[in-house]
Short mmCIF file of N, CA, C and O in Angstrom, two decimals:
data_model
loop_
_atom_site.label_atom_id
_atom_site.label_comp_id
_atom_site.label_asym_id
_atom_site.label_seq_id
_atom_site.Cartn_x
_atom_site.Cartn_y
_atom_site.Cartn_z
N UNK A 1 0.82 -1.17 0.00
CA UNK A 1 0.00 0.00 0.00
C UNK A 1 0.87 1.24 0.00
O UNK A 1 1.76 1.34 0.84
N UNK A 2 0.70 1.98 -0.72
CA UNK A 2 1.08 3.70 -0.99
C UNK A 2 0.14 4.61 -1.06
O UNK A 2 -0.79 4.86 -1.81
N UNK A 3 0.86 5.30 0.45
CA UNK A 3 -0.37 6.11 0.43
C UNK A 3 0.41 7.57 1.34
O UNK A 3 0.93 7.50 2.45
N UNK A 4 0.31 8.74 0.53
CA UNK A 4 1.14 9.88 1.14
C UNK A 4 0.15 10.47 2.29
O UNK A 4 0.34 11.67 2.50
N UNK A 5 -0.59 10.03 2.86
CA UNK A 5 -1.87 11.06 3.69
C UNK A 5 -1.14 10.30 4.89
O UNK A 5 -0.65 9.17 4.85
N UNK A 6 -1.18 11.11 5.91
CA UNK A 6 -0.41 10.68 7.22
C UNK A 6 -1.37 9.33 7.97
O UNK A 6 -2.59 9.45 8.04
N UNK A 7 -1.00 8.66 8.26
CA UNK A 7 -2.21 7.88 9.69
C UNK A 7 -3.08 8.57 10.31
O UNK A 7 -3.20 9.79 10.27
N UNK A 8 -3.71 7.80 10.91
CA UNK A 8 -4.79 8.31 12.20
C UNK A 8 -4.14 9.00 13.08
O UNK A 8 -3.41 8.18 13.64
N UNK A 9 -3.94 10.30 13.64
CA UNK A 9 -3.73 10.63 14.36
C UNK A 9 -2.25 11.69 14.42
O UNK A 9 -1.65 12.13 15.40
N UNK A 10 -1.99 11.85 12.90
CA UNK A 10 -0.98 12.49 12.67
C UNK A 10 -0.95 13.86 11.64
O UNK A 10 -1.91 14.22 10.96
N UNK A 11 0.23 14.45 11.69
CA UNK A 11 -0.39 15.81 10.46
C UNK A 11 0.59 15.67 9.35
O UNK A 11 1.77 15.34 9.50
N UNK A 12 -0.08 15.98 8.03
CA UNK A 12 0.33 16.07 7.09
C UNK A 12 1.52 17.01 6.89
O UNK A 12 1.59 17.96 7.68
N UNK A 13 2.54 16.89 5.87
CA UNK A 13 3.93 17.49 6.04
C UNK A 13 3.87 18.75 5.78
O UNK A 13 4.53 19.69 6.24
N UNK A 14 2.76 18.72 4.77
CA UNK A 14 2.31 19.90 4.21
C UNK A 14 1.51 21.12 5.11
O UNK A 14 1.40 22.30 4.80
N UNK A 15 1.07 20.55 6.12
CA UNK A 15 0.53 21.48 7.31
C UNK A 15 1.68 22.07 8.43
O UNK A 15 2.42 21.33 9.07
N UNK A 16 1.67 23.24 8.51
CA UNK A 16 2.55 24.13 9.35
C UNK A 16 2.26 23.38 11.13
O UNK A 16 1.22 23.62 11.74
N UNK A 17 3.10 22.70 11.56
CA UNK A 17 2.46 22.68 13.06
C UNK A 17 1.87 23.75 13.81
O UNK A 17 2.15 24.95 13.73
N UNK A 18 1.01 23.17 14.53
CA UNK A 18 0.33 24.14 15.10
C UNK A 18 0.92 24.48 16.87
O UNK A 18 0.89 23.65 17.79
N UNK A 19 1.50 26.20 16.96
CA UNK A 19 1.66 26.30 18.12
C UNK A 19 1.14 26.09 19.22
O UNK A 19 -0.05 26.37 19.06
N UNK A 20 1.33 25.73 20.41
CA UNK A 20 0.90 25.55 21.44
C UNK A 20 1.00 26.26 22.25
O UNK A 20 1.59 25.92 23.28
N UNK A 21 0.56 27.29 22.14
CA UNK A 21 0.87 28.77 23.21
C UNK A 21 1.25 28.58 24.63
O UNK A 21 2.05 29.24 25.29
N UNK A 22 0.33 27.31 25.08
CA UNK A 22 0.56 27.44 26.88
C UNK A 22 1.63 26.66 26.75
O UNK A 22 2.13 27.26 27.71
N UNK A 23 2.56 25.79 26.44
CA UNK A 23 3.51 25.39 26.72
C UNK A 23 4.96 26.24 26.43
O UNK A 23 6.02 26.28 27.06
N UNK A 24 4.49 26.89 25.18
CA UNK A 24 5.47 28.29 24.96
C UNK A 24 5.36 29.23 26.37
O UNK A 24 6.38 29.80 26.77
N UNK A 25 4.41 29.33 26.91
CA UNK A 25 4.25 30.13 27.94
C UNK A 25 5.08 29.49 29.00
O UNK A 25 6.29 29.73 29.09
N UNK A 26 4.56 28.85 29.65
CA UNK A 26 5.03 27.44 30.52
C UNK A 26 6.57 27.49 30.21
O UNK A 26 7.04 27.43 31.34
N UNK A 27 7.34 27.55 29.58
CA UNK A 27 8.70 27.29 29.36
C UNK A 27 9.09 28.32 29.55
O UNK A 27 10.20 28.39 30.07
N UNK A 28 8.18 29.91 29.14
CA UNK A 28 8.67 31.13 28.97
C UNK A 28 8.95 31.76 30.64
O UNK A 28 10.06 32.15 30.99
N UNK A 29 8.13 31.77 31.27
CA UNK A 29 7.88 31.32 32.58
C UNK A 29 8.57 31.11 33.51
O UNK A 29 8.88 31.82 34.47
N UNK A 30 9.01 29.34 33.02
CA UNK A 30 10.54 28.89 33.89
C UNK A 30 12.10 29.42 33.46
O UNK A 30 13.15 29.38 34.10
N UNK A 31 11.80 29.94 32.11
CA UNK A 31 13.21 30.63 31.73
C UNK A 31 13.68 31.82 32.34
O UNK A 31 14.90 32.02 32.32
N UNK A 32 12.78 32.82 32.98
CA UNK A 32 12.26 34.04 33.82
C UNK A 32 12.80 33.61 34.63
O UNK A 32 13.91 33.95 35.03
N UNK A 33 11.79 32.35 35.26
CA UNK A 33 12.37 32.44 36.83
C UNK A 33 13.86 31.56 37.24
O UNK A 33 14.52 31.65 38.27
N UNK A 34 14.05 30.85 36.26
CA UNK A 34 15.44 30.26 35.98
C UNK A 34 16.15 31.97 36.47
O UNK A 34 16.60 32.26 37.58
N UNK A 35 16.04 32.92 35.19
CA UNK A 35 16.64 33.62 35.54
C UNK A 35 17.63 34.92 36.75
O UNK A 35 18.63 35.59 37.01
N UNK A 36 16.24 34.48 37.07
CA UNK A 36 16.07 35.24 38.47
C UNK A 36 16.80 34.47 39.88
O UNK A 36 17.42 34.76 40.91
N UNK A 37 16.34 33.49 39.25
CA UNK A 37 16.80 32.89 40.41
C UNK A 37 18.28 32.34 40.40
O UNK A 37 18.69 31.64 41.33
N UNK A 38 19.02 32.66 39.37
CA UNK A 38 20.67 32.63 38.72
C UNK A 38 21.16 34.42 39.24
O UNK A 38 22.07 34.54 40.06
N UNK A 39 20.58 35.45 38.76
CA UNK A 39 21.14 36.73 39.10
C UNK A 39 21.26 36.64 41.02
O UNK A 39 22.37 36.77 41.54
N UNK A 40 20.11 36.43 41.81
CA UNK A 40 20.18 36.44 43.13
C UNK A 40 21.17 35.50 43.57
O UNK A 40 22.01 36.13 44.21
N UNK A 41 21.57 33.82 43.49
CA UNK A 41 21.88 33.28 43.67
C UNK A 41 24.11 33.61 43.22
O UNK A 41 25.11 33.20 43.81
N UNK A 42 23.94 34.45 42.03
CA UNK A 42 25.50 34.89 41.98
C UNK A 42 25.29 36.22 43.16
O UNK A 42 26.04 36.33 44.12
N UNK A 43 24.44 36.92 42.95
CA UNK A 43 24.71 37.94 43.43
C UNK A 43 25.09 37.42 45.04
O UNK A 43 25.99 38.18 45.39
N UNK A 44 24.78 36.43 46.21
CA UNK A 44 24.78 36.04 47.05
C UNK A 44 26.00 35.24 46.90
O UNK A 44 26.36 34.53 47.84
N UNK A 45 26.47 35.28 46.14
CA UNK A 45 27.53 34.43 45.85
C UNK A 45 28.56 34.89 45.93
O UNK A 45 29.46 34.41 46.62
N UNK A 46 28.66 36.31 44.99
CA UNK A 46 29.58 37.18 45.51
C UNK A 46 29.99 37.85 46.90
O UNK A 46 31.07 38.16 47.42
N UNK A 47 28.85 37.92 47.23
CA UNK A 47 28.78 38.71 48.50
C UNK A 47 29.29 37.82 49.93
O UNK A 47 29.64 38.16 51.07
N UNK A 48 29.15 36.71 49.31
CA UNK A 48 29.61 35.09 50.17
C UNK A 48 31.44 35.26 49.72
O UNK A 48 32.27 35.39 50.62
N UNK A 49 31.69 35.24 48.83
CA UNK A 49 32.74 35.11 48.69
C UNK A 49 33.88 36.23 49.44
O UNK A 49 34.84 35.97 50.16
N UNK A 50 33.22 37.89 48.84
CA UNK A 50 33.40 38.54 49.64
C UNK A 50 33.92 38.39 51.47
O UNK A 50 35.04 38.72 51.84
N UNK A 51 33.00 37.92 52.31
CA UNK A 51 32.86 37.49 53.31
C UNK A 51 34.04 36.50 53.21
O UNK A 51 35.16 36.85 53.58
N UNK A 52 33.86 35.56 52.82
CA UNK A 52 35.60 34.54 52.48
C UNK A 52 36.84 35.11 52.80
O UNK A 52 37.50 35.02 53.83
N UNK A 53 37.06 35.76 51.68
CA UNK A 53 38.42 36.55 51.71
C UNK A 53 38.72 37.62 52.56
O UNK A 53 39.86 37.85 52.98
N UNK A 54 37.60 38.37 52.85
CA UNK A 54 38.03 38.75 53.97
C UNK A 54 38.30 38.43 55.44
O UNK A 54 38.97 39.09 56.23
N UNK A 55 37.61 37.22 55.68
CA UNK A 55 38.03 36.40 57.13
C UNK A 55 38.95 35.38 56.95
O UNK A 55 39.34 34.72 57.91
N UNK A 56 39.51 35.08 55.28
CA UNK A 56 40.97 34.69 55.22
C UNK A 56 42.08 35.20 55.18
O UNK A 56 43.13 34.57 55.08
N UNK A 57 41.91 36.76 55.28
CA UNK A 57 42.80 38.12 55.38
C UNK A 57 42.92 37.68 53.66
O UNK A 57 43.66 36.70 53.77
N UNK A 58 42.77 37.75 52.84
CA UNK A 58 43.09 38.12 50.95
C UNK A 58 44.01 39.32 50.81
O UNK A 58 44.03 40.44 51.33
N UNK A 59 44.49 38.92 50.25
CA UNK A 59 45.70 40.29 49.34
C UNK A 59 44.63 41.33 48.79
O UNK A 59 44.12 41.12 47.69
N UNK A 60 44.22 42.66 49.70
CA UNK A 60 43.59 43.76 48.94
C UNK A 60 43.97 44.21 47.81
O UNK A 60 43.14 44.44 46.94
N UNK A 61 45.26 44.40 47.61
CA UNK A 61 45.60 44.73 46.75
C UNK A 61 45.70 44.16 44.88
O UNK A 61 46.03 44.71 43.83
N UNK A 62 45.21 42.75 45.30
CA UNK A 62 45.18 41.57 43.98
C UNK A 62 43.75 42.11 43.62
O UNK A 62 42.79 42.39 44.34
N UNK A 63 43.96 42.16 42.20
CA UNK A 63 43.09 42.93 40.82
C UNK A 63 41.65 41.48 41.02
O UNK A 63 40.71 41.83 40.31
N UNK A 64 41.41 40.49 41.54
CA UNK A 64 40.05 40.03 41.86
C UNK A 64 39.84 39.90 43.13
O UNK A 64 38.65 39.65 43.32
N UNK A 65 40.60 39.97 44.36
CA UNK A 65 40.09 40.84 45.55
C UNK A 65 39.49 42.16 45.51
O UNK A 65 38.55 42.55 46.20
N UNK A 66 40.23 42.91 44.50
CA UNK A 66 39.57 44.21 44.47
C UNK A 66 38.04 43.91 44.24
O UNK A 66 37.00 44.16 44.85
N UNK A 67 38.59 42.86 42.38
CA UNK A 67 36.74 43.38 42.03
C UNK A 67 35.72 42.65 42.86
O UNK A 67 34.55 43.01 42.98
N UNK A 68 36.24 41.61 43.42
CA UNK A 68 35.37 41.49 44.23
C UNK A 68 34.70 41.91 45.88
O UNK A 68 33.83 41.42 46.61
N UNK A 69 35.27 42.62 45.93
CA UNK A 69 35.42 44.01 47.08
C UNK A 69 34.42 44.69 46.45
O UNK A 69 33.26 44.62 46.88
N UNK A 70 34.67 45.30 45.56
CA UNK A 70 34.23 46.38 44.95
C UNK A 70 32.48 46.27 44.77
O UNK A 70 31.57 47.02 45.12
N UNK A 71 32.48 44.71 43.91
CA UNK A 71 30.90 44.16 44.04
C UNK A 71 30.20 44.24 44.62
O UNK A 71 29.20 44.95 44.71
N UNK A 72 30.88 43.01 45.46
CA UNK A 72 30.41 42.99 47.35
C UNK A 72 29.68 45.00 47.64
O UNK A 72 28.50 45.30 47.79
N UNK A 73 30.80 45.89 47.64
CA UNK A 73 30.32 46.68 48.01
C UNK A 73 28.74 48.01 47.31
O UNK A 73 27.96 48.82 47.81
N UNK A 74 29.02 47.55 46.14
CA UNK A 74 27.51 47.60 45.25
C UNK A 74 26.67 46.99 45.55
O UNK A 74 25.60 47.57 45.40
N UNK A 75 26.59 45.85 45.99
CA UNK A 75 25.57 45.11 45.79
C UNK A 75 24.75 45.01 47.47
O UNK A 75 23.59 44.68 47.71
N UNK A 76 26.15 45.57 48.70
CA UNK A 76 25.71 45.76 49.85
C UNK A 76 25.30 47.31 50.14
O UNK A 76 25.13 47.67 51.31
N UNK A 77 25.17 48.05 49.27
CA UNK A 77 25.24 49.52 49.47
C UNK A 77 24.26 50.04 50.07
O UNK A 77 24.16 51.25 50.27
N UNK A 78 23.14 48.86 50.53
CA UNK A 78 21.78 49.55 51.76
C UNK A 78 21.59 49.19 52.62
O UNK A 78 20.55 49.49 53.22
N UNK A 79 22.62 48.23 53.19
CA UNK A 79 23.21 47.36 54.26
C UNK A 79 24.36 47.84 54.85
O UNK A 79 24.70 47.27 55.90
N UNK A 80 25.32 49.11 54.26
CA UNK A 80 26.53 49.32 55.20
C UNK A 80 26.29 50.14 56.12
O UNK A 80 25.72 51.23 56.16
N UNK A 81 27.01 49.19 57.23
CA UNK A 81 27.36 50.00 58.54
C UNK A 81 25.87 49.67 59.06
O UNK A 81 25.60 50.43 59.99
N UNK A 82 25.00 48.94 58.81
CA UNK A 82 23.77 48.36 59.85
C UNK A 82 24.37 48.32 61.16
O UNK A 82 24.06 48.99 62.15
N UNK A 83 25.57 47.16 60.99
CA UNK A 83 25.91 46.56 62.78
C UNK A 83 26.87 47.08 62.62
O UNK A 83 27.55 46.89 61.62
N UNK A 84 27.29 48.09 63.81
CA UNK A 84 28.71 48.59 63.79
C UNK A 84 29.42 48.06 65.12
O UNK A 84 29.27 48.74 66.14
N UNK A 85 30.36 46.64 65.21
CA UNK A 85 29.97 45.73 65.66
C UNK A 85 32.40 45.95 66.49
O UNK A 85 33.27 46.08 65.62
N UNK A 86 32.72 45.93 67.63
CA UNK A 86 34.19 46.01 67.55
C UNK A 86 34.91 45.27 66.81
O UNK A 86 35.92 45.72 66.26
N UNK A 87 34.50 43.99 66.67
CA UNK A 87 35.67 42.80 65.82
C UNK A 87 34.67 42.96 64.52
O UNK A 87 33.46 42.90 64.34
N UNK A 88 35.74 43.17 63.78
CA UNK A 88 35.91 43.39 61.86
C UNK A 88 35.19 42.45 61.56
O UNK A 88 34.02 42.62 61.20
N UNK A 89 35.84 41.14 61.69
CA UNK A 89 35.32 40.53 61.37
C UNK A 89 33.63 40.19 60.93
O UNK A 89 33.02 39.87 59.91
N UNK A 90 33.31 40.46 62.38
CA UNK A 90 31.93 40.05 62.47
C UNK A 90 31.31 41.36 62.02
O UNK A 90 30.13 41.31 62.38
N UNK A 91 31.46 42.08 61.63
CA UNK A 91 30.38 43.48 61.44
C UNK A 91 30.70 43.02 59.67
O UNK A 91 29.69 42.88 58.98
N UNK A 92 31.72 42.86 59.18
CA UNK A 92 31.36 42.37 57.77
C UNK A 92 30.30 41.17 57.30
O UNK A 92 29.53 41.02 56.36
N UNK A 93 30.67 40.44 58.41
CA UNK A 93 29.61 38.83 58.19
C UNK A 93 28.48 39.24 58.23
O UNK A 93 27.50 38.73 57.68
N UNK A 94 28.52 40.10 58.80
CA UNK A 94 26.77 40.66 59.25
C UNK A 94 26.09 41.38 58.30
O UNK A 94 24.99 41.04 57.87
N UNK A 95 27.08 43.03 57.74
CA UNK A 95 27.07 43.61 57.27
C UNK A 95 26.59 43.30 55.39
O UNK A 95 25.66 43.73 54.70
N UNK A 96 27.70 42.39 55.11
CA UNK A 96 27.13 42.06 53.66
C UNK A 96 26.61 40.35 53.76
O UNK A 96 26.33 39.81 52.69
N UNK A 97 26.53 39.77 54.66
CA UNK A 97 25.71 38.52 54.58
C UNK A 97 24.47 38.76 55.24
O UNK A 97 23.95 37.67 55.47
N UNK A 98 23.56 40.00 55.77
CA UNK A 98 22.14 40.45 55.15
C UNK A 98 21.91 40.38 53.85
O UNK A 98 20.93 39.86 53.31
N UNK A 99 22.71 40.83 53.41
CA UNK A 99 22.36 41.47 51.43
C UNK A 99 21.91 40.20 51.28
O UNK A 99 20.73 39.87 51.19
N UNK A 100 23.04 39.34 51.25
CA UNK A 100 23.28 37.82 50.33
C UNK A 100 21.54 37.00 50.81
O UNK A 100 20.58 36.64 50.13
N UNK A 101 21.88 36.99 52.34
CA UNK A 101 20.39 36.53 52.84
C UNK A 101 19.22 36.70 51.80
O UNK A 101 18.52 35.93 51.14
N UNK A 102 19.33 38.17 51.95
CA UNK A 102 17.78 38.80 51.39
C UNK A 102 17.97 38.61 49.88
O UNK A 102 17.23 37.75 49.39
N UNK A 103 18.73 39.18 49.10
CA UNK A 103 18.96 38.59 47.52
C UNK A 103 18.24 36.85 47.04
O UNK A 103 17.63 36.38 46.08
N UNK A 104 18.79 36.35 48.37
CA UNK A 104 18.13 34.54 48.48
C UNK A 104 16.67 34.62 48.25
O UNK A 104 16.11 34.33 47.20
N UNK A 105 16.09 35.08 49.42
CA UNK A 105 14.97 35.02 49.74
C UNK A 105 14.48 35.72 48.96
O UNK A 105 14.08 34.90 48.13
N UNK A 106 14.21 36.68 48.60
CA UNK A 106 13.71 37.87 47.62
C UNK A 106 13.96 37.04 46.30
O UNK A 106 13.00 36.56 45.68
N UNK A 107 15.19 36.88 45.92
CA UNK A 107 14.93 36.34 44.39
C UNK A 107 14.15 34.83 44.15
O UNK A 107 13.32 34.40 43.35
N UNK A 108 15.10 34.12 45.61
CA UNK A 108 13.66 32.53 44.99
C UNK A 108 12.31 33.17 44.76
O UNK A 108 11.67 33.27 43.71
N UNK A 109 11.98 33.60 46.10
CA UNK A 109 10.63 33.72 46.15
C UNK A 109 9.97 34.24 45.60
O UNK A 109 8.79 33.90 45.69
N UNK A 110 10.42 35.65 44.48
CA UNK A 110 9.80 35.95 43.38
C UNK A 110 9.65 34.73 41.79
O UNK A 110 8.72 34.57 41.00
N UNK A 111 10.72 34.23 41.87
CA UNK A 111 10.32 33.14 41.08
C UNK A 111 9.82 31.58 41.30
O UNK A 111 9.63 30.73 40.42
N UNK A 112 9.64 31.42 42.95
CA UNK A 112 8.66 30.44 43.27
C UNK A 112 7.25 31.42 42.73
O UNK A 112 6.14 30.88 42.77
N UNK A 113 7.34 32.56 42.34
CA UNK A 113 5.93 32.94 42.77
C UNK A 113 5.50 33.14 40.88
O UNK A 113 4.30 33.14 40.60
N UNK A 114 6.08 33.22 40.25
CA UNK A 114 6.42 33.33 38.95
C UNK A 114 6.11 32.11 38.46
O UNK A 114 5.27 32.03 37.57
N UNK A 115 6.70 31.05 38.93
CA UNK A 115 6.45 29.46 37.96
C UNK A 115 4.84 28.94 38.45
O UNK A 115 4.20 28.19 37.71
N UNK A 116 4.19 29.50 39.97
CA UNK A 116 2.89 29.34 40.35
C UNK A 116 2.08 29.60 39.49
O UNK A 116 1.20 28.84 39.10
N UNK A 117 2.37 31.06 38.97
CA UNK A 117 1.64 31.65 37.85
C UNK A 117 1.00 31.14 36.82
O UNK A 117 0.46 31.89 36.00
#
């Protein structure tokens, strides 16, 4: 038997598939909150790392201590000087591991709230 017409249940070659909007959506969606939840998760990352090198004493002066100093300090810039605390140490832990905290929480949870959608 020859026969060019597709089976039961299939589409002809000649027919354009037909989009499926909600799954385009659905993917569009998790790519968002993928995203989101990658920017918070470095950004906490940095700010973690930050915290690292400085309670391993790091060479200030080395060109990715800086930039990551420098980050750290952008990205903590509504958090400095909260706890003004005697040991260094701990007023930094505090100081930019709020940010990192809240970046966590704030970014999952906008994209737990995003893929609900």
């Amino acid at each position: 038997m020859s026969s060019i017409d597709p089976g039961s249940g299939y589409q002809a070659y000649t027919e354009p598939p037909t989009p499926d909007r909600s799954v385009r959506r659905q993917a569009a969606t998790r790519r968002t909150a993928l995203t989101i939840c990658t920017i918070a998760d470095i950004a906490a990352g940095l700010l973690g790392l930050w915290i690292l090198l400085f309670l391993l004493d790091a060479n200030r002066s080395n060109v990715f201590v800086d930039f990551v100093r420098g980050t750290a300090d952008r990205l903590a810039w509504w958090s400095q000087d909260i706890f003004t605390m005697d040991t260094e140490g701990l007023r930094v832990v505090l100081n930019y591991g709020l940010p990192a905290v809240m970046y966590l929480l704030i970014g999952h949870g906008i994209a737990a709230r995003i893929n609900r959608a």
